[in-house]
PDB file of C-alpha atoms in Angstrom:
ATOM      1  CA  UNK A 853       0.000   0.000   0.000  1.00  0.00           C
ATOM      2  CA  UNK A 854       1.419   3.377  -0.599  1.00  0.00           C
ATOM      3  CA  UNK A 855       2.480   5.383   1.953  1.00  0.00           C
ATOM      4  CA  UNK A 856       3.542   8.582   2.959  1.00  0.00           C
ATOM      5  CA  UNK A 857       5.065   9.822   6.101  1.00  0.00           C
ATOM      6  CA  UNK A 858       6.293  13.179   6.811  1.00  0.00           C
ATOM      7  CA  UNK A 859       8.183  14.992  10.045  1.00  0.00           C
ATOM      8  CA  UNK A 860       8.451  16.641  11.984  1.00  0.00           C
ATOM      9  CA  UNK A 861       4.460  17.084  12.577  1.00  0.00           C
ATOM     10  CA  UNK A 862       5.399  20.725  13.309  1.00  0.00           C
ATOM     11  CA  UNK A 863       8.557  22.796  13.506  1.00  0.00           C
ATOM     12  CA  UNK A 864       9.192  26.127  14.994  1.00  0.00           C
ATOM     13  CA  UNK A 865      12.668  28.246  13.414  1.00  0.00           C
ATOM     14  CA  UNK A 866      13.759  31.945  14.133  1.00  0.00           C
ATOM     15  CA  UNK A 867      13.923  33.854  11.491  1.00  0.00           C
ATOM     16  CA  UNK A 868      16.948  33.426   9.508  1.00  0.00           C
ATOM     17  CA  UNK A 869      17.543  29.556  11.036  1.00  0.00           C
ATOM     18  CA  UNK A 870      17.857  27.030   8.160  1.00  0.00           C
ATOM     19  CA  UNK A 871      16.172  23.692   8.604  1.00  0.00           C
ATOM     20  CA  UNK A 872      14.950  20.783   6.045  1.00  0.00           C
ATOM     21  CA  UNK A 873      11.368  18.705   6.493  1.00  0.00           C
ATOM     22  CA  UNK A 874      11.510  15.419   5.522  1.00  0.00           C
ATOM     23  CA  UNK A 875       9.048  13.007   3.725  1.00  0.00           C
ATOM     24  CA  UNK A 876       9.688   9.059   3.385  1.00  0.00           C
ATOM     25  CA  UNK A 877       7.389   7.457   0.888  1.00  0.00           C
ATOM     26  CA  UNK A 878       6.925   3.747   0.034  1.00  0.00           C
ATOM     27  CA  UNK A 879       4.755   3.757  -3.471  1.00  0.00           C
ATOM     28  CA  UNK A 880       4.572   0.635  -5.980  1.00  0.00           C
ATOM     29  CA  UNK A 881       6.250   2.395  -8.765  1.00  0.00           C
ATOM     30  CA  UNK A 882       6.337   6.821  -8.338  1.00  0.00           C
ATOM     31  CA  UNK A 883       5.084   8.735 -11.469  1.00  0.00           C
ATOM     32  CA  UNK A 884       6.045  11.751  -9.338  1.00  0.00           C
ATOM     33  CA  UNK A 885       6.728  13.253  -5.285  1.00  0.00           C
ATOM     34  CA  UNK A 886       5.211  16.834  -4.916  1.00  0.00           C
ATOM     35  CA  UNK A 887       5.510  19.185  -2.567  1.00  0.00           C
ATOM     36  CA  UNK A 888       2.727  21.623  -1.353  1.00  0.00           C
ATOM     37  CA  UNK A 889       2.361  24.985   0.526  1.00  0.00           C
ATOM     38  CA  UNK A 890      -1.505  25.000   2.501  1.00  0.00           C
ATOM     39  CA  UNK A 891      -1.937  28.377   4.065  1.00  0.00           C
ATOM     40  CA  UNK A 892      -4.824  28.090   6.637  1.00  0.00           C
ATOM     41  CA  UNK A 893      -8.221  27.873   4.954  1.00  0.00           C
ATOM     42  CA  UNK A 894      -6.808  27.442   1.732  1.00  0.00           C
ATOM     43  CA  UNK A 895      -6.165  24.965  -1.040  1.00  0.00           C
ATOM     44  CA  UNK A 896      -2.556  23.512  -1.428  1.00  0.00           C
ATOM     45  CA  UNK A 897      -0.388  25.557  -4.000  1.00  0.00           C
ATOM     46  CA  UNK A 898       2.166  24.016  -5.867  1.00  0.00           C
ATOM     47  CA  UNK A 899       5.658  23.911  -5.214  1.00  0.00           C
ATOM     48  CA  UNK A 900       7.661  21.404  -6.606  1.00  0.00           C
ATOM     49  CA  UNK A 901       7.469  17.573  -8.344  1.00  0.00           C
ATOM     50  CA  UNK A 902      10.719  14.980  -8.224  1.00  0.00           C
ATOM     51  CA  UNK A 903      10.205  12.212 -10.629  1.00  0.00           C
ATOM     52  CA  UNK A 904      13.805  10.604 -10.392  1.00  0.00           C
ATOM     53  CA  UNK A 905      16.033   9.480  -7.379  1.00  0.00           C
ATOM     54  CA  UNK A 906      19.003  12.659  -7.384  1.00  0.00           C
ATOM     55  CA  UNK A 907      16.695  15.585  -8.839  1.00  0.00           C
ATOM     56  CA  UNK A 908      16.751  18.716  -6.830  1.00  0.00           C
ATOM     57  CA  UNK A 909      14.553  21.525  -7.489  1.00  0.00           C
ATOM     58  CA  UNK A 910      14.717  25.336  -5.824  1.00  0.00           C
ATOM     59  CA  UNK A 911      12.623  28.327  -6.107  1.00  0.00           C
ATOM     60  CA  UNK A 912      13.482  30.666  -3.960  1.00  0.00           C
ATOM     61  CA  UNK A 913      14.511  29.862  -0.117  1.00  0.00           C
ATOM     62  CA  UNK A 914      13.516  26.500  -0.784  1.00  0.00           C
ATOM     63  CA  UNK A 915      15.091  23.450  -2.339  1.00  0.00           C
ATOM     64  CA  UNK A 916      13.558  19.888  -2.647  1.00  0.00           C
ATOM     65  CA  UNK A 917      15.822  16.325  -3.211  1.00  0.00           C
ATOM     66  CA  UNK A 918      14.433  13.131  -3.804  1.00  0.00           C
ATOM     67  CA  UNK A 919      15.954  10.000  -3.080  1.00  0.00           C
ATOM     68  CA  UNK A 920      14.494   6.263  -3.755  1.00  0.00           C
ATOM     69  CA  UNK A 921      13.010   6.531  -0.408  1.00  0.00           C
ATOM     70  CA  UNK A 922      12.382   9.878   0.722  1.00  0.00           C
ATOM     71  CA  UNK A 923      12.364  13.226   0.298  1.00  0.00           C
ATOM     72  CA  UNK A 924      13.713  16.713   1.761  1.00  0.00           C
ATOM     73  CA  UNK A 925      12.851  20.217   1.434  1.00  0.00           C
ATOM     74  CA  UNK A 926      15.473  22.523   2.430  1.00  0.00           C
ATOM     75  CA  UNK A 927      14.034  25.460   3.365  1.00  0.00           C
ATOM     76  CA  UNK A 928      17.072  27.996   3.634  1.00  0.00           C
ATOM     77  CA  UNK A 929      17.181  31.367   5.852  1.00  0.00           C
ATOM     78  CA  UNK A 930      13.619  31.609   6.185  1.00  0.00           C
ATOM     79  CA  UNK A 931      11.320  34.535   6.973  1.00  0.00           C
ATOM     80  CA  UNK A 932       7.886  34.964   8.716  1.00  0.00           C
ATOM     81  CA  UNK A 933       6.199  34.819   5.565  1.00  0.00           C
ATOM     82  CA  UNK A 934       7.364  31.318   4.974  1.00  0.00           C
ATOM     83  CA  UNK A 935       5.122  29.736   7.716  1.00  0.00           C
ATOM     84  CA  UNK A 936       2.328  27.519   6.421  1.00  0.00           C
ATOM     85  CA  UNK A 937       1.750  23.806   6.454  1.00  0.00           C
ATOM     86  CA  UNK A 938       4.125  21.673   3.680  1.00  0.00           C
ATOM     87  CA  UNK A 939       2.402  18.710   2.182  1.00  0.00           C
ATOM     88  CA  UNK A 940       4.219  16.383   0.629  1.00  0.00           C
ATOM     89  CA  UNK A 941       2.213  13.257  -1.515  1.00  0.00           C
ATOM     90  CA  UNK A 942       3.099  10.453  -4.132  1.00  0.00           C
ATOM     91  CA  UNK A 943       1.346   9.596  -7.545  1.00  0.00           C
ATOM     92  CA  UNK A 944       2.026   6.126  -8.534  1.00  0.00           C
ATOM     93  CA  UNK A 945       2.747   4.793 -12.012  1.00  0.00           C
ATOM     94  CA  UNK A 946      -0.810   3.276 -12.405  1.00  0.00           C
ATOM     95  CA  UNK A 947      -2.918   5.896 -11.763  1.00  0.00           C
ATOM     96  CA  UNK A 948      -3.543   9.773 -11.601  1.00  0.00           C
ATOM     97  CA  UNK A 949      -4.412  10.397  -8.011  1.00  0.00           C
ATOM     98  CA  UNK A 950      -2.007  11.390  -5.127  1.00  0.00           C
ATOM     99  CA  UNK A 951      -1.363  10.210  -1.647  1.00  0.00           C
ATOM    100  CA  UNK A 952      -0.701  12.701   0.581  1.00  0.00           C
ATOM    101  CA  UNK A 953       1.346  12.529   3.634  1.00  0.00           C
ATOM    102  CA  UNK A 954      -0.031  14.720   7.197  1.00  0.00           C
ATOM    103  CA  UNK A 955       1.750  17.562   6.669  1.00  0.00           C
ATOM    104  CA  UNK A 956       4.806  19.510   8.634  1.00  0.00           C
ATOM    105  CA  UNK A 957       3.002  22.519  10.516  1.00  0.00           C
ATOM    106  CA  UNK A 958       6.201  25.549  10.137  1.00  0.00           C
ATOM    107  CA  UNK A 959       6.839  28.625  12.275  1.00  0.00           C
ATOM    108  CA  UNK A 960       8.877  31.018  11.815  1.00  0.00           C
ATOM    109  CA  UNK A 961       9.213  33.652  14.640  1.00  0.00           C
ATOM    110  CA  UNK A 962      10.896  36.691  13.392  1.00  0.00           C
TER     111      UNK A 962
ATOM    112  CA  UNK B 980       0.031  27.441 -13.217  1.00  0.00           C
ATOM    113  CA  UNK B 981      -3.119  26.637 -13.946  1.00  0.00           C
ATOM    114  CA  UNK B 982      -6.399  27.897 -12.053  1.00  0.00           C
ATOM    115  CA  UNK B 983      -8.498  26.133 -10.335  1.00  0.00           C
ATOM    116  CA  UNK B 984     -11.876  27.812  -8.816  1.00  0.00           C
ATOM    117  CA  UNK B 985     -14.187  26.617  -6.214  1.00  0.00           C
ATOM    118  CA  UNK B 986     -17.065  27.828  -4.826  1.00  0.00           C
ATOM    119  CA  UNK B 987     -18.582  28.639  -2.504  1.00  0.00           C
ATOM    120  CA  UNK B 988     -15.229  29.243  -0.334  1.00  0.00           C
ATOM    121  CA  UNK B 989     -17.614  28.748   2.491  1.00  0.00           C
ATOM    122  CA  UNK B 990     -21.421  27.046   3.274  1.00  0.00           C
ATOM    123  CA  UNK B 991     -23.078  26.941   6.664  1.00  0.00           C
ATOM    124  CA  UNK B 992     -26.333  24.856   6.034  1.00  0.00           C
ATOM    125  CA  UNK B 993     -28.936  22.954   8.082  1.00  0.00           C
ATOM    126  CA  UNK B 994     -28.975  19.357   9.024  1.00  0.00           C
ATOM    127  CA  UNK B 995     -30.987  17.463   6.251  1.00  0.00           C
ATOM    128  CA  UNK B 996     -30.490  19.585   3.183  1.00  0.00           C
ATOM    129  CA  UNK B 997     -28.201  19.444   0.629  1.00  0.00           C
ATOM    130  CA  UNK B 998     -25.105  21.403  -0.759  1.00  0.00           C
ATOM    131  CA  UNK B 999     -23.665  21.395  -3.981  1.00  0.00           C
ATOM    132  CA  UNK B1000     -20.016  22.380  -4.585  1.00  0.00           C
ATOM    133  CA  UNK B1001     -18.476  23.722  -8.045  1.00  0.00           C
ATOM    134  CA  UNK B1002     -14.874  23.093  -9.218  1.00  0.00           C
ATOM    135  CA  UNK B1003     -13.837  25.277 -12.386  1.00  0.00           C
ATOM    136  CA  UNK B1004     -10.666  24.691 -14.425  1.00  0.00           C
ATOM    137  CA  UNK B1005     -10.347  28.167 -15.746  1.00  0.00           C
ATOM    138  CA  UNK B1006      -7.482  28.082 -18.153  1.00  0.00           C
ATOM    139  CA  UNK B1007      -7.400  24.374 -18.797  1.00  0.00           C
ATOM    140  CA  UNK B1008      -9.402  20.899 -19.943  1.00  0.00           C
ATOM    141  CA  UNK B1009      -9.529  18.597 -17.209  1.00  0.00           C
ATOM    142  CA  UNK B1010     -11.189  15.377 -18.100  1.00  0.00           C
ATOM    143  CA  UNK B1011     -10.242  14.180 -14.603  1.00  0.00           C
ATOM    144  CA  UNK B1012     -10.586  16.327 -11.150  1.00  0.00           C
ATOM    145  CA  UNK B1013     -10.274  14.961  -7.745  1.00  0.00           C
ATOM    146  CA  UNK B1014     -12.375  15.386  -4.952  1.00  0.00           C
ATOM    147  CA  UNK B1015     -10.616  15.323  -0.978  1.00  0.00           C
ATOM    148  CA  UNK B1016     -11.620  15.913   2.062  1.00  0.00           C
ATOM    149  CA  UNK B1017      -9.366  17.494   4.932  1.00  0.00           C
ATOM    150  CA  UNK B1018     -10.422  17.870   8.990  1.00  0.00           C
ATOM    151  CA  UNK B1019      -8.649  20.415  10.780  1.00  0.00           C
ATOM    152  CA  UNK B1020      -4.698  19.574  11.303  1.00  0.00           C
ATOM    153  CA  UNK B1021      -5.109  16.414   9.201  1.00  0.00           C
ATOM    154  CA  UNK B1022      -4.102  15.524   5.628  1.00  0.00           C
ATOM    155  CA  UNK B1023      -5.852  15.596   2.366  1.00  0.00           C
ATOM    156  CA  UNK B1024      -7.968  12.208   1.748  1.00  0.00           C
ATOM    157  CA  UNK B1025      -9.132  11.431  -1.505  1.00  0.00           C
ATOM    158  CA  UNK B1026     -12.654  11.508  -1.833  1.00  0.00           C
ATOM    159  CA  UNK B1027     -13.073  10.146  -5.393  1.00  0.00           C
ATOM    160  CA  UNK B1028     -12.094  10.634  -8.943  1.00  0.00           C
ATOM    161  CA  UNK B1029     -14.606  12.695 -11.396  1.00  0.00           C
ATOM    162  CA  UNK B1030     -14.125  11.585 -14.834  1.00  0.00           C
ATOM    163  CA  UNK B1031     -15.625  13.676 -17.396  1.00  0.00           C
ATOM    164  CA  UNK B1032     -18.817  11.755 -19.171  1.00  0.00           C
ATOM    165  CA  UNK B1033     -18.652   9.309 -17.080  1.00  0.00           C
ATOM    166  CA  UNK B1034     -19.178   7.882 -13.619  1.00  0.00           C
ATOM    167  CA  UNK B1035     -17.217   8.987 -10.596  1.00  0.00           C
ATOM    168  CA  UNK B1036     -14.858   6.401  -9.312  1.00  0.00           C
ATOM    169  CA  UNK B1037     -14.808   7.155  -4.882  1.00  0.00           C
ATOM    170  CA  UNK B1038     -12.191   5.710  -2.379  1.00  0.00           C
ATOM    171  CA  UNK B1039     -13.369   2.775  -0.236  1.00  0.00           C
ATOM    172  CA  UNK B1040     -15.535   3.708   2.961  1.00  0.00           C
ATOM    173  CA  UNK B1041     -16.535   6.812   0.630  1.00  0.00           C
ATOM    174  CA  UNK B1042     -20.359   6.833   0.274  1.00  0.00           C
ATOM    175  CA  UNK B1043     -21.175   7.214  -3.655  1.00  0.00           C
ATOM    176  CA  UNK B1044     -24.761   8.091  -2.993  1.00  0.00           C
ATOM    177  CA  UNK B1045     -24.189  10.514  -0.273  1.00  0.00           C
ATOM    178  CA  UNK B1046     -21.071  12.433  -2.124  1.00  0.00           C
ATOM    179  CA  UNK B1047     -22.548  13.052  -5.498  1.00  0.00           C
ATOM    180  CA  UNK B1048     -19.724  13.837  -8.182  1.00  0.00           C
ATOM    181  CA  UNK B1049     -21.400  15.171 -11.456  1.00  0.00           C
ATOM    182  CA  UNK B1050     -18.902  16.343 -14.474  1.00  0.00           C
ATOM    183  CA  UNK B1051     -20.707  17.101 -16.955  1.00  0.00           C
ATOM    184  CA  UNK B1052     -17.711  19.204 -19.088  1.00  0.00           C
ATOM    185  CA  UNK B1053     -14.097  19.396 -19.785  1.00  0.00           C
ATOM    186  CA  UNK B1054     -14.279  22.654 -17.511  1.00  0.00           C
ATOM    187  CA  UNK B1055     -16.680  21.852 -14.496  1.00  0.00           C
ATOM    188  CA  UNK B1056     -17.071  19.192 -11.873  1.00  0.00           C
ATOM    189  CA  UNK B1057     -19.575  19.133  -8.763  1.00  0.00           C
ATOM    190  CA  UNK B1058     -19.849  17.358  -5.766  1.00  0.00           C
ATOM    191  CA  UNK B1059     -22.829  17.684  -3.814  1.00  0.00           C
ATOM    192  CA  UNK B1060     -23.543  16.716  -0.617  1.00  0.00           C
ATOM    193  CA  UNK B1061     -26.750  15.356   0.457  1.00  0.00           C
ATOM    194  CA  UNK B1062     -28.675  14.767   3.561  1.00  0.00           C
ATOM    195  CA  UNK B1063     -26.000  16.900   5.421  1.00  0.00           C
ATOM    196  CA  UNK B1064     -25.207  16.197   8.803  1.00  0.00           C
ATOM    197  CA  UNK B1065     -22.776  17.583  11.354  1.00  0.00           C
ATOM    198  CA  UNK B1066     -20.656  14.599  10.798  1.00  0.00           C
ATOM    199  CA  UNK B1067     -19.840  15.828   7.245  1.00  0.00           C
ATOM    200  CA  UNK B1068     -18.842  19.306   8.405  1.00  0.00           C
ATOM    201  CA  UNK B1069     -15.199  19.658   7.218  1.00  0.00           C
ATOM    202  CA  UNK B1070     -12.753  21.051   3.975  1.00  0.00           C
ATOM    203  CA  UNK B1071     -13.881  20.038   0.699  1.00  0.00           C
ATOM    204  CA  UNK B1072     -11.169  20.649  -1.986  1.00  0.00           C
ATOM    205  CA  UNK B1073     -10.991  19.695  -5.807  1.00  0.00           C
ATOM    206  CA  UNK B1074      -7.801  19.655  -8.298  1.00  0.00           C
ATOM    207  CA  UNK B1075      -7.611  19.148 -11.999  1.00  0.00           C
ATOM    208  CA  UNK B1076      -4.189  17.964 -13.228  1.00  0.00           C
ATOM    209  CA  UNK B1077      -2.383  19.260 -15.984  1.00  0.00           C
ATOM    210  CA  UNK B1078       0.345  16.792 -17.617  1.00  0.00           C
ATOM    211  CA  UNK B1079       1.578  15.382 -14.071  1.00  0.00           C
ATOM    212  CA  UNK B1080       0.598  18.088 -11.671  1.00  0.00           C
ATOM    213  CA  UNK B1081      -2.160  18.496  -9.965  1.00  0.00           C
ATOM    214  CA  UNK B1082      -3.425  22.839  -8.956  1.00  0.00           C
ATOM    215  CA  UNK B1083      -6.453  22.782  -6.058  1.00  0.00           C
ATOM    216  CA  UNK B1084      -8.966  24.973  -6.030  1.00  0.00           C
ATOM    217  CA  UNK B1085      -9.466  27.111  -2.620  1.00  0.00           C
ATOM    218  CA  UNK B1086     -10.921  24.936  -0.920  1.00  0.00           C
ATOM    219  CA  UNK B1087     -15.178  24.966   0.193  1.00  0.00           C
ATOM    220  CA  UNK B1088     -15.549  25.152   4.663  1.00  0.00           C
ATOM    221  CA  UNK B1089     -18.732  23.146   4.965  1.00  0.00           C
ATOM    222  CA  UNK B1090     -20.566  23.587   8.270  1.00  0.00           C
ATOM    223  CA  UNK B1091     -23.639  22.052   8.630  1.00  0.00           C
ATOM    224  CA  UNK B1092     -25.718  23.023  11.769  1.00  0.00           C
TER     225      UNK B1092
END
């Protein structure tokens, strides 16, 4: 069954204090790994998708890796603005949908 | 990205009646949407799969005659909820993939009273 796990559940930084969230999936054959920003009351938006063990991907403060087991997004220097909840989820090879993982709840406290 | 819109952003609505959610791809076909459901400080759960001229395809435990899933074009998909109760009060959210991404709409707050 496909899984996804993420941690921490929540994370608090200061401002400026660099810290990666981590996501370990098992999936029978990944299409693709995402990663999601959900600001309270709102829908996820779209940050990043890893389809190959090795990729990286930045934008900004933040950088994703993917390995054959996991996931890490590197969230570098960040600022106040920067707190929401990160989602990470899996699409498998045989179909469209996506398993999503509980989430990492980040603060950052200027 | 693409757009997705849903609406209403929020419903409050009484215990027995019915509530009908709208997902819009705005700048995009989507012959496939996905409806999820999310309680407060949880994770997105997929509710089913809309498929466009056809039947809705829902995740096990999901109740297909409860959670009704209407696309009826390339651009719109519905879910409506009927015979409310408190129990279904929660996040509704839909997404419409383009290539191998998926965008969500905003999200719709049900609260039914």
């Amino acid at each position: 069954e496909d899984q996804v796990t993420q941690s921490p559940e929540a994370l608090r930084l200061q401002e400026g204090e660099s810290s990666s969230l981590n996501c370990s999936y098992t999936v029978s054959g990944l299409r693709g790994l995402f990663w999601y920003r959900q600001d309270p009351g709102k829908g996820p938006e779209f940050l990043f998708t890893l389809y190959s063990a090795g990729e990286e991907k930045e934008k900004e403060r933040l950088k994703a890796t993917l390995t054959k087991k996991e996931s890490f997004l590197h969230i570098t220097a960040p600022k106040p603005e920067d707190s929401a909840t990160y989602l990470c989820a899996v699409s498998p090879y045989n179909n469209n949908d996506m398993r999503f993982g509980a989430g990492t709840r980040l603060t950052v406290k200027p | 990205g693409a757009v997705v819109s849903q609406h209403p952003s929020r419903v409050i609505c009484k215990s027995g009646t019915s509530v009908k959610i709208e997902c819009r791809s705005l700048d995009f076909q989507a012959t496939t949407m996905f409806w999820y459901r999310q309680f407060p400080k949880q994770s997105l759960m997929l509710m089913a799969t809309s498929n466009e001229g056809s039947k809705a395809t829902y995740e096990q435990g999901v109740e297909k005659d409860k959670f009704l899933i209407n696309h009826a074009s390339l651009t719109l998909s519905t879910l409506t909820v009927t015979s409310a109760h408190p129990e279904d009060s929660s996040f509704y959210i839909c997404s419409g993939m383009v290539n191998t991404e998926a965008f969500f709409g905003q999200g719709t707050r049900l609260t039914v009273v």
